[in-house]
Amino acid sequence: DFMLKHILLGFLRYQPLTGYDLKLLIDNSTGHFWHAYHSQIYTTLRKLEGEGLVTSTLEGPDERLGRRVYTLTAAGDAELQQWQRNTLTELPQGKEELLVRLFFAGSRPRADVLAELRLQRQKRAQQLEIYKAIDPLKLLREIGGPEAESRWLNSESHYWLFTLKYGVAFQKMYLAWLDETIASLEGMAD
Amino acid sequence: DFMLKHILLGFLRYQPLTGYDLKLLIDNSTGHFWHAYHSQIYTTLRKLEGEGLVTSTLEGPDERLGRRVYTLTAAGDAELQQWQRNTLTELPQGKEELLVRLFFAGSRPRADVLAELRLQRQKRAQQLEIYKAIDPLKLLREIGGPEAESRWLNSESHYWLFTLKYGVAFQKMYLAWLDETIASLEGMAD
DNA sequence: GGCGGCATGTAAACAGTTACATGATTCC
DNA sequence: GGAATCATGTAACTGTTTACATGCCGCC
């Protein structure tokens, strides 16, 4: 656990980055399966610095702006590798608010439930389009720069693509289930 | 938010229950999409009592055993209905640890990643079998007793079945994605 | 007599969330 | 001049998790 810690270390393995860089990167990639607020990112970076897993320096053309750039240390790299060696043995405990609401929806007006499901359907369809528009290779080149092309583009891009495919498969499954559920509810006599 | 509160109120709408009853019920139903530890259940019940949403009495053949039975109040029922009226407008922020690990797996030995995915595949298959073995009607009868048959069995059972179908669809999607990912990894030259 | 299940709690730690707060730059 | 974006942080809260803790009952 403490996923954010390893997400930050994971991105810093590519190159030194600021908190803001990391926020943007996460929003466009891992945030789809592990969200983080900027407040948590900044505080965690400071904490990692305290643990000696990263170092930071103020950089930029004008130092007043306080662009604090974080760099992975050897200890941070070792910590990341240790985390990667620990195989995940459990299934996560899912948190699906819509299912909780649906589970107890027996006493609600059917029209309300249907409206809620249709809204979710719309949101899920939007999310699917967002996933379809993501280009992992482009993102990788942005973070790595031109010289990265040869170094990790091949190995990383496959894994990034796997997670993206999961996102697409998940949304499609969700949409199909919503459609089936909506149709089933519509067909029920009151 | 604060899902557990409404899960507890939702179950207590059927009939008075103890903390332990609720723990068992949750483990066998809503726990699949919103997990809760007994420690949280007991403390939340006390909190709900403080808010006047439930009342509790010590019951049983021997009162020393301290089986504390909680009953929904009118205020609790109103709170539940209010929660049900607030349509869910957002998508939940997913938390998928496996995807995070996979995202940063570029530097790991392929054999390790494959082993991790195969273990997850096994766990997911087990979970799918668990879902297939669940009988929502049986669970409903157990919680409601014989006189419940006419009151809510019809309306509730449909919704309970929807959530179960989601669980099955989710695990199947996950298995298919794992199989595809594993096959893709196996076919990659090192 | 011991083990597993029943049954109920408390306390502490921690991750994640929300709210508050500030200041520079860039574009219209 | 004002709005949006860049950029960084602190403080407080709260839900969740882990660990600690106790005692009865029924069965082998």
Coordinates of C-alpha atoms (C1' of nucleotides) in Angstrom, one line a residue:
Chain A
D1 CA 0.0 0.0 0.0
F2 CA 0.8 3.7 0.0
M3 CA 0.5 3.6 -3.7
L4 CA 1.2 7.3 -4.3
K5 CA 4.7 6.9 -2.9
H6 CA 5.6 4.3 -5.5
I7 CA 3.8 6.2 -8.3
L8 CA 6.0 9.2 -7.6
L9 CA 9.2 7.1 -7.3
G10 CA 8.1 5.3 -10.5
F11 CA 7.9 8.5 -12.5
L12 CA 11.0 10.0 -11.0
R13 CA 12.9 7.0 -12.3
Y14 CA 12.5 8.4 -15.8
Q15 CA 13.8 11.8 -14.9
P16 CA 13.8 14.6 -12.3
L17 CA 10.4 16.3 -12.1
T18 CA 8.5 18.9 -10.1
G19 CA 5.4 18.3 -8.1
Y20 CA 3.4 20.0 -10.7
D21 CA 4.9 17.9 -13.5
L22 CA 4.0 14.8 -11.5
K23 CA 0.4 16.1 -10.9
L24 CA -0.1 16.5 -14.7
L25 CA 1.5 13.2 -15.5
I26 CA -0.7 11.4 -13.0
D27 CA -3.8 13.1 -14.2
N28 CA -3.1 11.9 -17.7
S29 CA -2.0 8.4 -16.9
T30 CA -2.0 6.5 -13.6
G31 CA -4.7 8.9 -12.2
H32 CA -7.2 6.8 -14.2
F33 CA -6.6 3.9 -11.8
W34 CA -5.1 5.7 -8.8
H35 CA -6.1 9.3 -8.3
A36 CA -4.2 11.9 -6.3
Y37 CA -4.7 15.5 -5.3
H38 CA -1.9 18.0 -5.6
S39 CA -2.0 18.5 -1.8
Q40 CA -1.1 14.9 -1.3
I41 CA 1.6 14.9 -4.0
Y42 CA 3.4 17.9 -2.5
T43 CA 3.3 16.6 1.0
T44 CA 4.3 13.1 0.0
L45 CA 7.3 14.5 -2.0
R46 CA 8.5 16.3 1.1
K47 CA 8.0 13.2 3.1
L48 CA 10.0 11.1 0.6
E49 CA 12.8 13.7 0.8
G50 CA 12.8 13.3 4.6
E51 CA 13.2 9.6 4.1
G52 CA 16.1 10.1 1.7
L53 CA 14.4 8.6 -1.2
V54 CA 14.4 11.7 -3.3
T55 CA 16.4 15.0 -3.2
S56 CA 15.1 18.4 -4.3
T57 CA 16.6 21.6 -5.7
L58 CA 15.1 24.9 -6.6
E59 CA 15.6 25.5 -10.3
G60 CA 14.5 27.6 -13.3
P61 CA 15.5 30.8 -15.0
D62 CA 14.2 32.8 -12.0
E63 CA 14.7 31.1 -8.7
R64 CA 12.1 33.1 -6.9
L65 CA 9.4 31.1 -8.7
G66 CA 10.4 28.2 -6.5
R67 CA 10.1 25.4 -9.1
R68 CA 11.3 22.6 -6.8
V69 CA 12.7 19.7 -8.9
Y70 CA 12.8 16.3 -7.3
T71 CA 15.4 13.7 -8.2
L72 CA 15.4 10.0 -7.3
T73 CA 18.2 8.8 -5.1
A74 CA 19.8 5.4 -5.0
A75 CA 17.8 4.6 -1.9
G76 CA 14.6 5.6 -3.7
D77 CA 15.5 3.4 -6.6
A78 CA 16.1 0.5 -4.2
E79 CA 12.8 1.1 -2.4
L80 CA 11.0 1.1 -5.7
Q81 CA 12.6 -2.2 -6.8
Q82 CA 11.8 -3.7 -3.5
W83 CA 8.1 -2.8 -3.9
Q84 CA 8.2 -4.3 -7.4
R85 CA 9.6 -7.5 -6.1
N86 CA 6.7 -8.0 -3.6
T87 CA 4.1 -9.8 -5.8
L88 CA 0.5 -8.7 -5.2
T89 CA -1.3 -11.6 -3.7
E90 CA -4.7 -10.1 -2.8
L91 CA -7.6 -8.8 -4.7
P92 CA -8.5 -5.2 -4.0
Q93 CA -11.6 -4.5 -2.0
G94 CA -13.8 -2.8 -4.6
K95 CA -15.6 0.5 -3.9
E96 CA -18.5 1.0 -6.2
E97 CA -20.9 3.6 -4.9
L98 CA -23.4 3.1 -7.7
L99 CA -23.8 -0.6 -6.8
V100 CA -24.4 0.3 -3.1
R101 CA -27.1 2.7 -4.2
L102 CA -28.6 0.2 -6.6
F103 CA -28.6 -2.5 -4.0
F104 CA -30.8 -0.5 -1.7
A105 CA -32.9 1.0 -4.5
G106 CA -36.0 -1.3 -3.9
S107 CA -38.0 1.4 -2.2
R108 CA -37.0 4.2 -4.7
P109 CA -39.2 5.4 -7.5
R110 CA -38.2 3.4 -10.6
A111 CA -37.9 6.6 -12.7
D112 CA -35.3 8.0 -10.2
V113 CA -33.2 4.9 -10.5
L114 CA -33.4 4.9 -14.2
A115 CA -32.4 8.6 -14.4
E116 CA -29.4 7.8 -12.2
L117 CA -28.4 4.9 -14.4
R118 CA -28.8 6.8 -17.6
L119 CA -26.6 9.6 -16.2
Q120 CA -23.9 7.1 -15.3
R121 CA -24.2 5.6 -18.7
Q122 CA -23.5 9.0 -20.3
K123 CA -20.5 9.6 -18.0
R124 CA -19.1 6.1 -18.7
A125 CA -19.5 6.7 -22.5
Q126 CA -17.6 10.0 -22.1
Q127 CA -14.8 8.3 -20.1
L128 CA -14.5 5.6 -22.8
E129 CA -14.0 8.3 -25.4
I130 CA -11.3 9.9 -23.3
Y131 CA -9.5 6.6 -23.1
K132 CA -9.7 6.0 -26.8
A133 CA -8.1 9.4 -27.3
I134 CA -5.1 8.7 -25.2
D135 CA -1.9 8.1 -27.0
P136 CA 0.6 6.4 -24.6
L137 CA 3.5 6.7 -27.0
K138 CA 3.0 10.4 -27.2
L139 CA 2.9 10.7 -23.4
L140 CA 6.1 8.6 -23.1
R141 CA 8.0 10.7 -25.6
E142 CA 6.9 13.9 -23.7
I143 CA 8.2 12.6 -20.4
G144 CA 11.3 11.0 -21.8
G145 CA 12.5 13.5 -24.4
P146 CA 14.1 12.4 -27.7
E147 CA 17.0 10.5 -26.3
A148 CA 14.5 8.2 -24.4
E149 CA 13.3 6.7 -27.6
S150 CA 15.8 3.9 -27.6
R151 CA 16.2 3.5 -23.8
W152 CA 12.7 2.5 -22.5
L153 CA 10.2 3.4 -25.1
N154 CA 9.9 -0.2 -26.2
S155 CA 9.6 -1.9 -22.8
E156 CA 7.5 0.8 -21.1
S157 CA 5.0 1.4 -23.9
H158 CA 3.8 -2.2 -23.8
Y159 CA 2.9 -2.0 -20.2
W160 CA 1.3 1.5 -20.5
L161 CA -0.8 0.1 -23.3
F162 CA -2.0 -2.9 -21.2
T163 CA -3.4 -0.5 -18.6
L164 CA -5.1 1.6 -21.2
K165 CA -6.6 -1.5 -22.7
Y166 CA -7.9 -2.4 -19.2
G167 CA -9.6 1.0 -19.0
V168 CA -11.3 0.5 -22.3
A169 CA -12.4 -3.0 -21.5
F170 CA -13.7 -1.8 -18.1
Q171 CA -15.8 1.0 -19.5
K172 CA -17.2 -1.2 -22.3
M173 CA -18.2 -3.9 -19.7
Y174 CA -19.7 -1.2 -17.5
L175 CA -21.7 0.3 -20.4
A176 CA -23.0 -3.2 -21.4
W177 CA -24.0 -3.9 -17.9
L178 CA -25.7 -0.5 -17.6
D179 CA -27.6 -1.0 -20.8
E180 CA -28.7 -4.5 -19.7
T181 CA -29.8 -3.2 -16.3
I182 CA -31.6 -0.2 -17.8
A183 CA -33.4 -2.4 -20.3
S184 CA -34.4 -4.8 -17.6
L185 CA -35.8 -2.0 -15.4
E186 CA -37.7 -0.5 -18.2
G187 CA -39.3 -3.8 -19.0
M188 CA -40.5 -4.3 -15.4
A189 CA -44.1 -3.6 -14.6
D190 CA -44.6 -1.2 -11.7
Chain B
D1 CA -19.6 9.6 0.8
F2 CA -19.6 7.9 4.1
M3 CA -21.1 4.9 2.4
L4 CA -21.0 2.6 5.5
K5 CA -23.5 4.8 7.2
H6 CA -26.1 4.3 4.5
I7 CA -25.3 0.6 4.1
L8 CA -26.1 0.1 7.8
L9 CA -29.3 2.2 7.6
G10 CA -30.2 0.3 4.4
F11 CA -30.0 -3.0 6.1
L12 CA -31.8 -1.8 9.3
R13 CA -34.7 -0.8 7.2
Y14 CA -35.5 -4.4 6.7
Q15 CA -35.5 -5.3 10.4
P16 CA -33.5 -4.7 13.7
L17 CA -30.1 -6.2 13.6
T18 CA -26.9 -6.5 15.7
G19 CA -23.5 -5.3 14.7
Y20 CA -22.5 -8.9 14.1
D21 CA -25.5 -9.6 12.0
L22 CA -24.6 -6.6 9.9
K23 CA -21.0 -7.7 9.6
L24 CA -22.2 -11.1 8.2
L25 CA -24.7 -9.5 5.9
I26 CA -22.2 -7.1 4.5
D27 CA -19.6 -9.8 4.0
N28 CA -22.0 -11.8 1.9
S29 CA -23.5 -9.0 -0.1
T30 CA -22.5 -5.3 -0.3
G31 CA -19.0 -6.2 1.0
H32 CA -18.2 -7.3 -2.6
F33 CA -18.5 -3.7 -3.7
W34 CA -18.0 -1.8 -0.4
H35 CA -15.9 -3.6 2.2
A36 CA -16.1 -2.8 6.0
Y37 CA -14.2 -4.1 9.0
H38 CA -16.2 -5.0 12.2
S39 CA -14.4 -2.3 14.1
Q40 CA -15.8 0.3 11.8
I41 CA -19.2 -1.2 11.9
Y42 CA -19.5 -1.1 15.7
T43 CA -18.1 2.4 16.0
T44 CA -20.4 3.7 13.2
L45 CA -23.4 2.1 14.8
R46 CA -22.7 3.9 18.1
K47 CA -22.2 7.1 16.1
L48 CA -25.5 6.7 14.4
E49 CA -27.1 6.1 17.8
G50 CA -25.6 9.4 18.9
E51 CA -27.2 11.1 15.9
G52 CA -30.6 9.6 16.7
L53 CA -30.7 7.7 13.4
V54 CA -30.9 4.3 15.3
T55 CA -31.7 3.1 18.8
S56 CA -30.2 0.1 20.5
T57 CA -31.3 -2.3 23.2
L58 CA -29.6 -5.3 24.9
E59 CA -31.5 -8.4 24.0
G60 CA -31.3 -12.2 24.1
P61 CA -32.1 -15.0 26.5
D62 CA -29.2 -13.9 28.7
E63 CA -28.6 -10.2 28.8
R64 CA -25.1 -10.6 30.0
L65 CA -24.0 -11.6 26.5
G66 CA -24.6 -8.1 25.4
R67 CA -26.2 -8.7 22.1
R68 CA -26.9 -5.1 21.2
V69 CA -29.8 -4.9 18.7
Y70 CA -30.1 -1.8 16.6
T71 CA -33.4 -0.4 15.3
L72 CA -33.9 2.2 12.6
T73 CA -35.6 5.4 13.8
A74 CA -37.9 7.6 11.8
A75 CA -35.0 10.1 11.6
G76 CA -32.8 7.3 10.3
D77 CA -35.3 6.4 7.7
A78 CA -35.6 10.0 6.6
E79 CA -31.8 10.3 6.3
L80 CA -31.7 7.2 4.2
Q81 CA -34.4 8.5 1.9
Q82 CA -32.6 11.8 1.6
W83 CA -29.4 10.0 0.6
Q84 CA -31.4 8.0 -2.0
R85 CA -32.8 11.1 -3.5
N86 CA -29.3 12.6 -4.2
T87 CA -28.6 11.3 -7.6
L88 CA -25.0 10.2 -8.1
T89 CA -23.4 12.5 -10.6
E90 CA -19.7 11.6 -10.5
L91 CA -17.7 8.6 -11.6
P92 CA -15.7 7.0 -8.7
Q93 CA -12.0 7.4 -8.8
G94 CA -10.8 3.9 -9.4
K95 CA -8.1 2.3 -7.3
E96 CA -6.5 -0.6 -9.1
E97 CA -3.2 -1.5 -7.5
L98 CA -2.4 -4.1 -10.1
L99 CA -2.6 -1.6 -12.9
V100 CA -0.2 0.7 -11.0
R101 CA 2.2 -2.1 -10.6
L102 CA 1.8 -3.1 -14.3
F103 CA 2.2 0.5 -15.4
F104 CA 5.7 0.7 -13.9
A105 CA 6.7 -2.9 -14.7
G106 CA 9.0 -2.0 -17.6
S107 CA 12.1 -2.6 -15.7
R108 CA 11.0 -5.8 -14.0
P109 CA 11.9 -9.3 -15.1
R110 CA 9.1 -10.5 -17.4
A111 CA 8.8 -13.8 -15.6
D112 CA 8.0 -11.9 -12.3
V113 CA 5.3 -9.9 -14.0
L114 CA 3.8 -13.0 -15.6
A115 CA 3.8 -14.8 -12.3
E116 CA 2.0 -11.9 -10.7
L117 CA -0.6 -11.8 -13.5
R118 CA -1.2 -15.5 -13.4
L119 CA -1.7 -15.4 -9.6
Q120 CA -4.3 -12.6 -10.1
R121 CA -5.9 -14.7 -12.8
Q122 CA -6.3 -17.5 -10.4
K123 CA -7.8 -15.2 -7.7
R124 CA -10.2 -13.6 -10.1
A125 CA -11.4 -17.1 -11.3
Q126 CA -12.0 -18.0 -7.7
Q127 CA -13.9 -14.8 -7.1
L128 CA -16.1 -15.5 -10.2
E129 CA -17.0 -18.9 -8.8
I130 CA -18.0 -17.3 -5.5
Y131 CA -20.3 -14.9 -7.3
K132 CA -21.8 -17.7 -9.3
A133 CA -22.6 -19.6 -6.1
I134 CA -24.4 -16.6 -4.5
D135 CA -28.2 -17.0 -4.3
P136 CA -29.7 -13.5 -3.6
L137 CA -33.2 -14.9 -3.0
K138 CA -31.9 -17.1 -0.3
L139 CA -30.1 -14.3 1.3
L140 CA -33.2 -12.1 1.1
R141 CA -35.3 -14.8 2.8
E142 CA -32.8 -15.2 5.5
I143 CA -32.8 -11.5 6.4
G144 CA -36.5 -11.0 5.9
G145 CA -38.0 -14.1 7.4
P146 CA -41.1 -15.8 6.0
E147 CA -43.4 -12.9 6.3
A148 CA -41.1 -10.8 4.1
E149 CA -41.9 -12.9 1.1
S150 CA -44.7 -10.7 0.0
R151 CA -43.5 -7.4 1.3
W152 CA -40.2 -6.7 -0.5
L153 CA -38.9 -9.9 -2.0
N154 CA -40.0 -8.9 -5.5
S155 CA -38.7 -5.4 -5.6
E156 CA -35.5 -6.0 -3.7
S157 CA -34.5 -9.2 -5.4
H158 CA -34.2 -7.5 -8.8
Y159 CA -31.8 -4.9 -7.6
W160 CA -29.7 -7.4 -5.6
L161 CA -29.5 -9.5 -8.8
F162 CA -28.3 -6.5 -10.8
T163 CA -25.4 -6.0 -8.5
L164 CA -24.5 -9.6 -8.6
K165 CA -24.6 -9.6 -12.4
Y166 CA -22.2 -6.7 -12.3
G167 CA -19.8 -8.7 -10.2
V168 CA -19.9 -11.6 -12.7
A169 CA -19.5 -9.3 -15.7
F170 CA -16.6 -7.5 -13.9
Q171 CA -14.7 -10.7 -13.1
K172 CA -15.2 -12.0 -16.6
M173 CA -13.9 -8.8 -18.1
Y174 CA -11.0 -8.9 -15.8
L175 CA -10.2 -12.5 -16.7
A176 CA -10.4 -11.8 -20.4
W177 CA -8.1 -8.8 -20.0
L178 CA -5.6 -10.8 -17.9
D179 CA -5.6 -13.7 -20.5
E180 CA -5.0 -11.2 -23.3
T181 CA -2.2 -9.4 -21.4
I182 CA -0.6 -12.7 -20.3
A183 CA -0.6 -14.0 -23.9
S184 CA 0.8 -10.7 -25.2
L185 CA 3.6 -10.8 -22.7
E186 CA 4.4 -14.4 -23.4
G187 CA 4.6 -13.7 -27.1
M188 CA 7.1 -10.8 -26.6
A189 CA 10.8 -11.4 -27.3
D190 CA 13.0 -10.5 -24.4
Chain C
dG1 C1' -9.2 -29.2 28.1
dG2 C1' -8.7 -26.8 23.9
dC3 C1' -10.1 -25.0 19.6
dG4 C1' -13.1 -22.5 16.6
dG5 C1' -16.8 -19.6 16.2
dC6 C1' -19.8 -16.1 18.3
dA7 C1' -19.9 -11.4 19.8
dT8 C1' -18.4 -6.7 21.0
dG9 C1' -15.7 -3.3 21.6
dT10 C1' -11.3 0.5 22.0
dA11 C1' -7.1 2.9 20.4
dA12 C1' -3.9 4.4 17.3
dA13 C1' -2.1 5.2 12.9
dC14 C1' -2.6 6.6 8.3
dA15 C1' -4.2 7.6 3.6
dG16 C1' -7.0 10.4 1.3
dT17 C1' -10.0 14.5 0.9
dT18 C1' -11.4 19.1 1.4
dA19 C1' -10.6 23.7 2.3
dC20 C1' -7.7 27.5 2.8
dA21 C1' -3.9 30.3 1.0
dT22 C1' -0.6 32.7 -1.9
dG23 C1' 1.7 34.8 -5.9
dA24 C1' 3.6 34.9 -10.7
dT25 C1' 2.7 34.7 -15.7
dT26 C1' 0.2 34.8 -20.0
dC27 C1' -3.3 36.0 -23.0
dC28 C1' -7.5 38.6 -24.3
Chain D
dG1 C1' -7.6 45.3 -16.0
dG2 C1' -9.3 40.6 -15.4
dA3 C1' -9.4 35.8 -16.2
dA4 C1' -7.1 31.5 -16.7
dT5 C1' -3.2 28.8 -16.0
dC6 C1' 1.1 27.9 -13.7
dA7 C1' 2.9 26.6 -9.3
dT8 C1' 3.4 25.5 -4.4
dG9 C1' 2.2 24.8 -0.2
dT10 C1' -0.4 24.2 4.9
dA11 C1' -4.2 22.7 8.0
dA12 C1' -7.9 20.2 9.4
dC13 C1' -10.9 16.5 9.0
dT14 C1' -12.6 12.0 8.4
dG15 C1' -13.0 7.4 6.7
dT16 C1' -10.4 3.3 6.7
dT17 C1' -7.2 0.0 8.4
dT18 C1' -4.5 -2.4 11.8
dA19 C1' -3.7 -3.9 16.2
dC20 C1' -5.1 -4.8 20.7
dA21 C1' -8.5 -6.7 23.9
dT22 C1' -12.0 -9.5 26.2
dG23 C1' -15.3 -13.2 27.3
dC24 C1' -18.9 -16.8 26.3
dC25 C1' -20.6 -21.0 24.0
dG26 C1' -20.6 -25.5 21.8
dC27 C1' -18.2 -29.3 20.1
dC28 C1' -14.6 -32.9 19.8

